[in-house]
CSV table of C-alpha atoms in Angstrom, one decimal:
chain,number,residue,atom,x,y,z
A,1,MET,CA,-26.7,4.2,17.3
A,2,THR,CA,-26.1,7.8,16.1
A,3,ASN,CA,-28.9,10.4,16.2
A,4,SER,CA,-30.0,11.0,12.6
A,5,GLY,CA,-29.6,14.7,13.1
A,6,GLU,CA,-25.9,14.4,13.9
A,7,PRO,CA,-23.4,14.4,11.0
A,8,ILE,CA,-21.1,11.4,10.3
A,9,LYS,CA,-17.7,12.8,10.7
A,10,VAL,CA,-15.1,11.6,8.2
A,11,ALA,CA,-11.3,11.9,8.2
A,12,LEU,CA,-9.4,11.3,4.9
A,13,LEU,CA,-5.8,9.9,4.9
A,14,GLY,CA,-4.2,10.9,1.6
A,15,CYS,CA,-5.4,13.2,-1.1
A,16,GLY,CA,-3.7,12.0,-4.3
A,17,THR,CA,-5.6,10.9,-7.4
A,18,VAL,CA,-8.2,8.9,-5.5
A,19,GLY,CA,-8.4,11.1,-2.5
A,20,THR,CA,-9.0,14.2,-4.6
A,21,GLU,CA,-11.9,12.4,-6.3
A,22,VAL,CA,-13.3,11.3,-2.9
A,23,VAL,CA,-13.4,15.0,-1.8
A,24,ARG,CA,-15.0,16.0,-5.0
A,25,LEU,CA,-17.8,13.4,-4.8
A,26,LEU,CA,-18.4,14.2,-1.1
A,27,ARG,CA,-19.0,17.8,-2.1
A,28,GLU,CA,-21.1,17.2,-5.3
A,29,GLN,CA,-23.2,14.4,-3.9
A,30,ALA,CA,-23.7,15.8,-0.4
A,31,GLU,CA,-27.5,16.0,-0.5
A,32,ASP,CA,-27.8,12.6,-2.1
A,33,LEU,CA,-25.5,11.0,0.5
A,34,THR,CA,-27.5,12.5,3.3
A,35,ALA,CA,-30.6,11.0,1.9
A,36,ARG,CA,-29.1,7.6,1.4
A,37,ILE,CA,-27.4,7.5,4.8
A,38,GLY,CA,-30.0,9.2,7.0
A,39,ALA,CA,-27.5,11.7,8.2
A,40,PRO,CA,-25.1,14.3,6.7
A,41,VAL,CA,-21.5,13.5,6.0
A,42,GLU,CA,-18.9,16.0,7.3
A,43,LEU,CA,-15.3,15.9,6.2
A,44,VAL,CA,-13.4,17.0,9.3
A,45,GLY,CA,-9.8,16.7,8.1
A,46,ILE,CA,-7.4,15.5,5.4
A,47,ALA,CA,-3.9,14.2,6.2
A,48,VAL,CA,-1.3,15.0,3.6
A,49,ARG,CA,2.5,15.2,3.5
A,50,ARG,CA,2.7,18.5,1.6
A,51,PRO,CA,-0.3,20.8,2.3
A,52,HIS,CA,1.0,23.5,-0.1
A,53,LYS,CA,0.4,21.2,-3.1
A,54,HIS,CA,-3.3,20.8,-2.4
A,55,THR,CA,-4.7,24.2,-3.4
A,56,ASP,CA,-8.0,22.7,-4.5
A,57,VAL,CA,-9.2,21.8,-1.0
A,58,PRO,CA,-9.9,24.1,1.9
A,59,ALA,CA,-6.7,24.8,3.8
A,60,GLU,CA,-8.4,24.5,7.2
A,61,LEU,CA,-9.0,20.8,6.5
A,62,LEU,CA,-5.4,20.0,5.7
A,63,THR,CA,-3.0,18.6,8.3
A,64,THR,CA,0.3,16.8,8.3
A,65,ASP,CA,-0.5,15.0,11.6
A,66,ALA,CA,-2.3,11.9,10.5
A,67,ALA,CA,-2.1,10.3,14.0
A,68,ALA,CA,-3.8,13.3,15.6
A,69,LEU,CA,-6.5,13.2,12.9
A,70,VAL,CA,-7.2,9.5,13.5
A,71,ALA,CA,-7.3,10.1,17.2
A,72,GLY,CA,-9.7,13.0,16.9
A,73,GLU,CA,-13.5,13.4,16.4
A,74,ALA,CA,-13.9,11.4,13.2
A,75,ASP,CA,-16.4,8.5,13.2
A,76,VAL,CA,-15.0,7.0,9.9
A,77,ILE,CA,-11.4,6.9,8.7
A,78,VAL,CA,-11.0,6.7,4.9
A,79,GLU,CA,-7.5,5.6,3.9
A,80,VAL,CA,-6.1,6.1,0.3
A,81,ILE,CA,-2.4,6.7,1.0
A,82,GLY,CA,-1.4,3.1,0.2
A,83,GLY,CA,1.6,1.1,1.3
A,84,ILE,CA,2.2,-0.7,4.6
A,85,ASP,CA,3.5,2.0,6.8
A,86,PRO,CA,2.3,4.4,8.3
A,87,ALA,CA,-1.1,3.1,7.1
A,88,ARG,CA,-0.9,-0.1,9.2
A,89,GLY,CA,-0.4,1.7,12.5
A,90,LEU,CA,-3.0,4.4,11.7
A,91,LEU,CA,-5.7,2.0,10.8
A,92,THR,CA,-5.0,-0.5,13.6
A,93,SER,CA,-5.3,2.5,16.0
A,94,ALA,CA,-8.5,3.7,14.4
A,95,LEU,CA,-10.2,0.2,14.5
A,96,SER,CA,-9.0,-0.4,18.1
A,97,ASN,CA,-10.8,2.8,19.1
A,98,GLY,CA,-14.0,1.8,17.5
A,99,LYS,CA,-13.8,3.9,14.4
A,100,ALA,CA,-15.0,2.5,11.1
A,101,VAL,CA,-12.3,2.2,8.4
A,102,VAL,CA,-12.7,2.3,4.6
A,103,THR,CA,-9.5,1.5,2.8
A,104,ALA,CA,-8.3,1.0,-0.8
A,105,ASN,CA,-5.0,-0.5,0.5
A,106,LYS,CA,-4.5,-3.9,-1.2
A,107,ALA,CA,-0.9,-4.3,0.0
A,108,LEU,CA,-1.8,-3.8,3.6
A,109,LEU,CA,-4.8,-6.1,3.5
A,110,ALA,CA,-2.8,-8.8,1.7
A,111,GLU,CA,0.0,-8.7,4.3
A,112,HIS,CA,-1.7,-7.7,7.5
A,113,GLY,CA,-5.4,-8.2,7.0
A,114,GLY,CA,-5.6,-10.5,9.9
A,115,GLU,CA,-4.3,-7.9,12.3
A,116,LEU,CA,-6.8,-5.3,11.0
A,117,PHE,CA,-9.7,-7.7,11.3
A,118,ALA,CA,-8.6,-8.7,14.9
A,119,ALA,CA,-8.6,-5.0,15.9
A,120,ALA,CA,-12.1,-4.5,14.2
A,121,ASP,CA,-13.5,-7.5,16.0
A,122,ALA,CA,-12.2,-6.5,19.4
A,123,SER,CA,-13.9,-3.1,19.2
A,124,GLY,CA,-16.9,-3.9,17.0
A,125,ALA,CA,-15.7,-1.5,14.3
A,126,ASP,CA,-16.4,-1.9,10.6
A,127,LEU,CA,-13.7,-2.6,8.1
A,128,TYR,CA,-14.6,-2.2,4.4
A,129,PHE,CA,-12.3,-2.4,1.4
A,130,GLU,CA,-14.2,-2.8,-1.9
A,131,ALA,CA,-11.8,-0.3,-3.6
A,132,ALA,CA,-8.8,-2.5,-2.9
A,133,VAL,CA,-9.5,-4.9,-5.8
A,134,ALA,CA,-10.7,-4.0,-9.3
A,135,GLY,CA,-11.5,-0.3,-8.8
A,136,ALA,CA,-15.1,0.5,-9.4
A,137,ILE,CA,-16.2,-3.1,-10.1
A,138,PRO,CA,-18.5,-4.4,-7.3
A,139,LEU,CA,-16.6,-7.6,-6.6
A,140,LEU,CA,-15.6,-8.0,-3.0
A,141,ARG,CA,-19.0,-7.3,-1.6
A,142,PRO,CA,-20.6,-10.0,-3.7
A,143,LEU,CA,-17.9,-12.4,-2.4
A,144,ARG,CA,-18.4,-11.4,1.2
A,145,GLU,CA,-22.2,-11.0,1.2
A,146,SER,CA,-24.1,-12.0,-2.0
A,147,LEU,CA,-22.4,-15.4,-2.3
A,148,ALA,CA,-22.1,-16.0,1.4
A,149,GLY,CA,-24.6,-18.9,1.1
A,150,ASP,CA,-22.8,-20.5,-1.8
A,151,ARG,CA,-19.6,-22.5,-2.2
A,152,ILE,CA,-17.1,-20.7,-4.4
A,153,THR,CA,-14.8,-23.1,-6.3
A,154,ARG,CA,-12.7,-20.8,-8.6
A,155,VAL,CA,-11.9,-17.2,-9.2
A,156,MET,CA,-10.0,-16.3,-12.3
A,157,GLY,CA,-9.4,-12.9,-13.8
A,158,ILE,CA,-7.5,-9.9,-15.0
A,159,VAL,CA,-7.0,-7.6,-12.0
A,160,ASN,CA,-4.2,-5.2,-13.2
A,161,GLY,CA,-5.0,-2.6,-15.8
A,162,THR,CA,-1.4,-1.7,-16.6
A,163,THR,CA,-0.3,-5.2,-17.6
A,164,ASN,CA,-3.5,-5.8,-19.5
A,165,TYR,CA,-3.0,-2.6,-21.5
A,166,ILE,CA,0.6,-3.7,-22.3
A,167,LEU,CA,-0.4,-7.3,-23.3
A,168,SER,CA,-3.4,-6.0,-25.3
A,169,ALA,CA,-1.2,-3.5,-27.2
A,170,MET,CA,1.4,-6.2,-27.9
A,171,ASP,CA,-1.3,-8.5,-29.3
A,172,ALA,CA,-2.8,-5.7,-31.4
A,173,THR,CA,0.4,-4.3,-32.9
A,174,GLY,CA,3.0,-7.1,-32.7
A,175,SER,CA,5.3,-4.8,-30.7
A,176,GLY,CA,7.8,-6.0,-28.1
A,177,TYR,CA,7.4,-5.7,-24.4
A,178,GLY,CA,10.0,-2.9,-23.9
A,179,GLU,CA,8.6,-0.5,-26.5
A,180,THR,CA,5.0,-1.2,-25.4
A,181,LEU,CA,5.9,-0.4,-21.8
A,182,GLU,CA,7.4,2.9,-22.8
A,183,GLU,CA,4.2,3.8,-24.7
A,184,ALA,CA,2.1,2.8,-21.7
A,185,SER,CA,4.2,5.1,-19.5
A,186,ARG,CA,3.9,8.0,-22.0
A,187,LEU,CA,0.1,7.6,-22.0
A,188,GLY,CA,-0.1,7.4,-18.2
A,189,TYR,CA,-1.2,3.7,-18.0
A,190,ALA,CA,2.1,2.8,-16.3
A,191,GLU,CA,3.7,4.4,-13.2
A,192,ALA,CA,7.2,5.9,-13.4
A,193,ASP,CA,8.3,2.8,-11.5
A,194,PRO,CA,6.1,0.0,-12.9
A,195,THR,CA,7.6,-2.8,-10.9
A,196,ALA,CA,4.6,-3.5,-8.7
A,197,ASP,CA,2.4,-3.9,-11.8
A,198,VAL,CA,4.6,-5.6,-14.4
A,199,ASP,CA,6.3,-8.0,-11.9
A,200,GLY,CA,2.9,-9.1,-10.6
A,201,PHE,CA,3.1,-7.8,-7.0
A,202,ASP,CA,-0.1,-5.7,-7.4
A,203,ALA,CA,-2.1,-8.7,-8.9
A,204,ALA,CA,-0.7,-11.0,-6.2
A,205,ALA,CA,-2.0,-8.8,-3.4
A,206,LYS,CA,-5.4,-8.7,-5.0
A,207,ALA,CA,-5.3,-12.5,-5.5
A,208,ALA,CA,-4.6,-13.0,-1.8
A,209,ILE,CA,-7.6,-10.9,-0.9
A,210,LEU,CA,-9.9,-12.7,-3.4
A,211,ALA,CA,-8.8,-16.1,-2.2
A,212,SER,CA,-9.2,-15.2,1.5
A,213,LEU,CA,-12.8,-14.0,0.9
A,214,SER,CA,-13.7,-16.8,-1.5
A,215,PHE,CA,-12.4,-19.8,0.5
A,216,HIS,CA,-12.8,-18.5,4.1
A,217,THR,CA,-9.1,-18.9,4.6
A,218,ARG,CA,-6.5,-16.4,5.5
A,219,VAL,CA,-4.2,-16.1,2.5
A,220,THR,CA,-1.3,-13.6,2.4
A,221,ALA,CA,0.6,-12.1,-0.6
A,222,SER,CA,3.5,-14.4,0.3
A,223,ASP,CA,1.3,-17.4,-0.3
A,224,VAL,CA,0.7,-16.4,-3.9
A,225,HIS,CA,2.9,-17.9,-6.7
A,226,ARG,CA,3.8,-14.8,-8.7
A,227,GLU,CA,5.2,-14.2,-12.1
A,228,GLY,CA,5.2,-11.0,-14.1
A,229,ILE,CA,5.0,-10.1,-17.8
A,230,ALA,CA,8.6,-8.8,-18.4
A,231,SER,CA,9.6,-12.1,-20.1
A,232,VAL,CA,6.6,-12.1,-22.5
A,233,THR,CA,7.9,-11.5,-26.0
A,234,ALA,CA,6.4,-10.6,-29.3
A,235,SER,CA,7.1,-14.2,-30.4
A,236,ASP,CA,5.0,-15.5,-27.5
A,237,ILE,CA,2.1,-13.4,-28.5
A,238,ALA,CA,2.5,-14.5,-32.1
A,239,ALA,CA,2.7,-18.2,-31.1
A,240,ALA,CA,-0.5,-17.8,-29.1
A,241,SER,CA,-2.2,-16.2,-32.1
A,242,LEU,CA,-1.3,-19.2,-34.3
A,243,LEU,CA,-3.2,-21.4,-31.8
A,244,GLY,CA,-6.2,-19.1,-31.7
A,245,ARG,CA,-5.2,-17.7,-28.3
A,246,THR,CA,-4.0,-14.5,-26.6
A,247,VAL,CA,-1.9,-13.8,-23.6
A,248,LYS,CA,-3.2,-12.3,-20.3
A,249,LEU,CA,-1.8,-11.9,-16.9
A,250,LEU,CA,-4.2,-13.9,-14.8
A,251,ALA,CA,-4.9,-14.2,-11.1
A,252,ILE,CA,-6.2,-17.7,-10.4
A,253,CYS,CA,-7.6,-18.8,-7.1
A,254,GLU,CA,-8.9,-22.4,-6.9
A,255,ARG,CA,-10.4,-24.8,-4.3
A,256,VAL,CA,-8.6,-28.1,-4.9
A,257,LEU,CA,-9.6,-31.5,-3.7
A,258,GLY,CA,-6.7,-33.9,-3.2
A,259,GLU,CA,-6.6,-37.6,-4.0
A,260,ASP,CA,-7.0,-38.3,-0.2
A,261,GLY,CA,-10.1,-36.2,-0.1
A,262,THR,CA,-8.6,-33.2,1.7
A,263,GLU,CA,-9.1,-29.7,0.4
A,264,SER,CA,-6.6,-27.0,-0.2
A,265,VAL,CA,-6.4,-23.7,-2.1
A,266,SER,CA,-4.2,-22.8,-5.0
A,267,VAL,CA,-3.4,-19.1,-5.6
A,268,ARG,CA,-1.3,-17.9,-8.5
A,269,VAL,CA,-0.5,-15.0,-10.7
A,270,HIS,CA,1.2,-15.5,-14.1
A,271,PRO,CA,0.9,-14.9,-17.8
A,272,ALA,CA,-1.1,-17.5,-19.6
A,273,MET,CA,-2.5,-18.3,-23.1
A,274,ILE,CA,-6.3,-18.4,-23.2
A,275,PRO,CA,-8.6,-19.1,-26.2
A,276,ARG,CA,-9.8,-16.1,-28.1
A,277,THR,CA,-13.3,-17.5,-27.6
A,278,HIS,CA,-12.9,-17.1,-23.8
A,279,GLN,CA,-14.7,-14.0,-22.4
A,280,LEU,CA,-11.5,-12.7,-20.8
A,281,ALA,CA,-9.8,-12.7,-24.2
A,282,SER,CA,-11.8,-9.7,-25.3
A,283,VAL,CA,-11.0,-7.7,-22.1
A,284,ASN,CA,-8.5,-5.2,-23.5
A,285,GLY,CA,-6.9,-1.9,-22.5
A,286,ALA,CA,-6.8,-1.0,-18.9
A,287,PHE,CA,-10.0,-2.8,-18.0
A,288,ASN,CA,-10.4,-5.6,-15.5
A,289,ALA,CA,-12.6,-8.6,-15.5
A,290,VAL,CA,-13.0,-11.5,-13.0
A,291,PHE,CA,-14.8,-14.8,-13.4
A,292,VAL,CA,-16.3,-16.4,-10.2
A,293,GLU,CA,-17.5,-20.0,-10.3
A,294,ALA,CA,-19.8,-21.2,-7.5
A,295,GLU,CA,-21.6,-24.5,-7.0
A,296,ALA,CA,-25.1,-23.1,-7.0
A,297,ALA,CA,-24.7,-19.7,-8.8
A,298,GLY,CA,-22.6,-21.1,-11.6
A,299,GLN,CA,-20.4,-18.7,-13.5
A,300,LEU,CA,-20.5,-15.0,-12.8
A,301,MET,CA,-18.4,-12.3,-14.6
A,302,PHE,CA,-17.5,-8.9,-13.2
A,303,TYR,CA,-16.2,-6.3,-15.7
A,304,GLY,CA,-15.3,-2.7,-15.6
A,305,PRO,CA,-12.5,-0.1,-15.0
A,306,GLY,CA,-10.1,-1.5,-12.5
A,307,ALA,CA,-8.3,1.7,-11.5
A,308,GLY,CA,-8.4,5.4,-11.9
A,309,GLY,CA,-9.3,8.2,-9.5
A,310,ALA,CA,-13.0,8.5,-10.2
A,311,PRO,CA,-13.8,4.7,-10.5
A,312,THR,CA,-11.9,3.9,-7.3
A,313,ALA,CA,-13.5,6.8,-5.5
A,314,SER,CA,-16.9,5.4,-6.5
A,315,ALA,CA,-16.0,2.2,-4.6
A,316,VAL,CA,-14.7,4.1,-1.6
A,317,LEU,CA,-17.9,6.1,-1.4
A,318,GLY,CA,-20.0,3.0,-1.7
A,319,ASP,CA,-18.2,1.6,1.4
A,320,LEU,CA,-18.5,5.0,3.2
A,321,VAL,CA,-22.3,4.9,2.7
A,322,ALA,CA,-22.4,1.4,4.1
A,323,VAL,CA,-20.4,2.1,7.3
A,324,ALA,CA,-22.2,5.4,7.8
A,325,ARG,CA,-25.6,3.7,7.6
A,326,ASN,CA,-24.3,1.2,10.2
A,327,LYS,CA,-23.4,4.1,12.4
A,328,VAL,CA,-26.9,5.7,12.0
A,329,LEU,CA,-28.9,2.5,12.4
A,330,GLY,CA,-26.7,0.6,14.8
A,331,GLY,CA,-25.7,-2.3,12.5
A,332,ARG,CA,-22.4,-3.9,11.8
A,333,GLY,CA,-20.8,-5.0,8.5
A,334,PRO,CA,-19.5,-8.5,7.8
A,335,ARG,CA,-16.6,-9.8,9.8
A,336,GLU,CA,-13.6,-11.8,8.6
A,337,SER,CA,-14.5,-15.3,7.7
A,338,ALA,CA,-11.5,-17.6,8.0
A,339,TYR,CA,-13.1,-20.6,9.6
A,340,ALA,CA,-12.1,-23.1,6.8
A,341,ASP,CA,-8.4,-22.4,7.4
A,342,LEU,CA,-7.4,-24.5,4.3
A,343,PRO,CA,-3.8,-25.1,3.5
A,344,VAL,CA,-2.3,-23.3,0.5
A,345,ARG,CA,-1.2,-25.8,-2.2
A,346,PRO,CA,2.4,-25.4,-3.4
A,347,MET,CA,2.7,-24.3,-7.0
A,348,GLY,CA,4.6,-27.5,-7.9
A,349,GLU,CA,1.5,-29.6,-7.0
A,350,THR,CA,-0.9,-27.4,-8.9
A,351,LEU,CA,-2.3,-28.8,-12.1
A,352,THR,CA,-1.4,-26.7,-15.2
A,353,ALA,CA,-0.8,-27.1,-18.9
A,354,TYR,CA,2.2,-25.8,-20.8
A,355,HIS,CA,2.9,-24.3,-24.3
A,356,ILE,CA,6.6,-25.1,-25.1
A,357,SER,CA,8.4,-23.8,-28.1
A,358,LEU,CA,11.7,-25.5,-29.0
A,359,GLU,CA,14.4,-24.9,-31.5
A,360,VAL,CA,15.7,-28.4,-32.5
A,361,ASP,CA,17.8,-30.2,-35.1
A,362,ASP,CA,15.9,-31.0,-38.2
A,363,GLN,CA,16.5,-34.7,-38.3
A,364,PRO,CA,14.6,-38.0,-37.9
A,365,GLY,CA,13.7,-39.1,-34.4
A,366,VAL,CA,13.6,-35.6,-32.8
A,367,LEU,CA,9.9,-35.8,-31.9
A,368,THR,CA,10.3,-39.3,-30.6
A,369,GLN,CA,13.1,-38.2,-28.2
A,370,VAL,CA,11.1,-35.2,-27.0
A,371,ALA,CA,7.9,-37.3,-26.5
A,372,ALA,CA,9.8,-39.9,-24.6
A,373,MET,CA,11.0,-37.3,-22.1
A,374,PHE,CA,7.4,-36.2,-21.5
A,375,ALA,CA,6.3,-39.8,-21.0
A,376,GLU,CA,9.1,-40.3,-18.5
A,377,HIS,CA,7.7,-37.5,-16.3
A,378,GLY,CA,4.1,-38.6,-16.7
A,379,VAL,CA,3.1,-35.7,-18.9
A,380,SER,CA,0.8,-36.3,-21.9
A,381,ILE,CA,0.9,-34.2,-25.0
A,382,ALA,CA,-2.2,-32.5,-26.3
A,383,ALA,CA,-0.9,-31.0,-29.6
A,384,VAL,CA,2.4,-30.8,-31.6
A,385,ARG,CA,3.4,-28.6,-34.4
A,386,GLN,CA,6.8,-28.9,-36.2
A,387,GLU,CA,8.1,-26.7,-38.9
A,388,GLY,CA,11.4,-26.4,-40.8
A,389,ARG,CA,13.3,-23.1,-40.6
A,390,GLU,CA,13.8,-21.3,-43.9
A,391,GLY,CA,17.4,-20.9,-44.8
A,392,GLU,CA,18.5,-23.3,-42.0
A,393,SER,CA,18.0,-26.8,-43.5
A,394,LYS,CA,19.2,-28.4,-40.3
A,395,ALA,CA,17.0,-26.5,-37.8
A,396,ALA,CA,13.3,-26.8,-37.0
A,397,SER,CA,10.8,-25.3,-34.7
A,398,LEU,CA,8.9,-27.7,-32.5
A,399,VAL,CA,5.8,-26.5,-30.5
A,400,VAL,CA,4.3,-28.8,-27.8
A,401,VAL,CA,1.1,-28.1,-25.9
A,402,THR,CA,0.6,-30.5,-22.9
A,403,HIS,CA,-2.4,-31.8,-21.1
A,404,MET,CA,-2.9,-30.8,-17.4
A,405,ALA,CA,-0.1,-32.1,-15.1
A,406,PRO,CA,1.5,-31.0,-11.8
A,407,ASP,CA,3.5,-27.9,-12.4
A,408,GLU,CA,6.7,-29.4,-11.0
A,409,ALA,CA,6.5,-32.3,-13.4
A,410,LEU,CA,6.1,-29.9,-16.3
A,411,ARG,CA,9.0,-27.8,-15.2
A,412,SER,CA,11.2,-30.8,-14.7
A,413,THR,CA,10.3,-32.1,-18.1
A,414,VAL,CA,11.3,-28.8,-19.7
A,415,ASP,CA,14.6,-28.8,-17.8
A,416,LYS,CA,15.4,-32.3,-19.1
A,417,ILE,CA,14.4,-31.5,-22.6
A,418,ALA,CA,16.7,-28.5,-22.6
A,419,GLY,CA,19.6,-30.9,-22.0
A,420,LEU,CA,18.9,-33.1,-25.0
A,421,PRO,CA,21.6,-32.9,-27.7
A,422,ILE,CA,19.0,-32.4,-30.4
A,423,VAL,CA,17.5,-29.3,-28.6
A,424,ARG,CA,19.2,-26.1,-29.5
A,425,GLU,CA,17.1,-23.8,-27.4
A,426,VAL,CA,13.9,-23.7,-25.3
A,427,ALA,CA,12.6,-20.6,-27.0
A,428,ALA,CA,9.5,-20.1,-24.8
A,429,VAL,CA,7.5,-21.7,-22.1
A,430,MET,CA,4.1,-20.4,-21.1
A,431,ARG,CA,1.1,-21.9,-19.2
A,432,VAL,CA,-2.2,-22.5,-21.0
A,433,GLU,CA,-5.6,-21.9,-19.3
A,434,GLY,CA,-9.1,-22.4,-20.6
A,435,GLU,CA,-10.3,-25.1,-23.0
A,436,GLN,CA,-7.7,-27.6,-23.8
A,437,LEU,CA,-6.5,-28.1,-27.4
């Protein structure tokens, strides 16, 4: 327990977009933070790579020696540098030495969260990470604490603002992926290298964290089935619109009960068509939204800005207040809960539904041949639409929406259909989520 008259000393690792906002909020809200915590907060150092670029913070706080800062007098280490290394070693060292850690590092938590929690447990230190998923949206703490007495069955949502901006713009304008990505970069919604976002790596790391907390099971990023949005075309968006749907990059975490009664978890990130009547369909721009389904609480929705300096800094400071209070009052935050240790279900065994667009010969018996291939793989059809192509009397467009089936069966069906003589091209394949047609 810390004397209430003594300041809580904080060291900050990183001072980029988020770190700069953390410093600003610590200054502007100093009196309020003291009142909320029961002790003042003192920023004792900021580790950066290039001190000369940070003219807006006191020079005496800046250092390039992050290891020395972590080993020093700080009670709390706030990490916003991102990436695996050197953050992994710095935070493990801090936790091992009993220092509380507040981090926004989703990649590190998704890959090495178990290591960090083990270090925290061994020393009794706090590890908080609300800012790692969905920016300012209070999401992880409800999963860790508010719903700790409930049984969460499903988490589904939009957890990457860049991809949601791109898909929303494609839906609104009819533009293609490439030109929309260029516009997103120009407006600052996409990084110079957007790979982590558009290829789904960012969302997969967040899905791993969400699944771990929701199902009391250690899930890593490598356990998450991941697909990005680079293959989504304007034609896909238009096809979804014809069905009263829109396309979103979804993170989906589910508790699955097998036929033998055993439980597993399914964790996946991929584009999907959802009904325009679904609440997630109206989440546009760079905003995030997550649905949580629990047995007692029912459906809960969390919505707000999922990134950005100030929103993310808000979540960081919320965690900082929590760990500082624990320092003052002698409490401890929640520990890792991985007691369930459920297996991760392979994507091929996960039940999904497909929207399949085919270019076929316009002749009798085409639909019969295609339907026979679905039946052969045990996949039932929910809806079919067939249209002739103007100017091409011998070509037609055939759209099939399936009922739920194992993903492997659906993929195998598409592969076999592609080999039929009457099929000229499999124009598009996309999963369908939400209410079935």
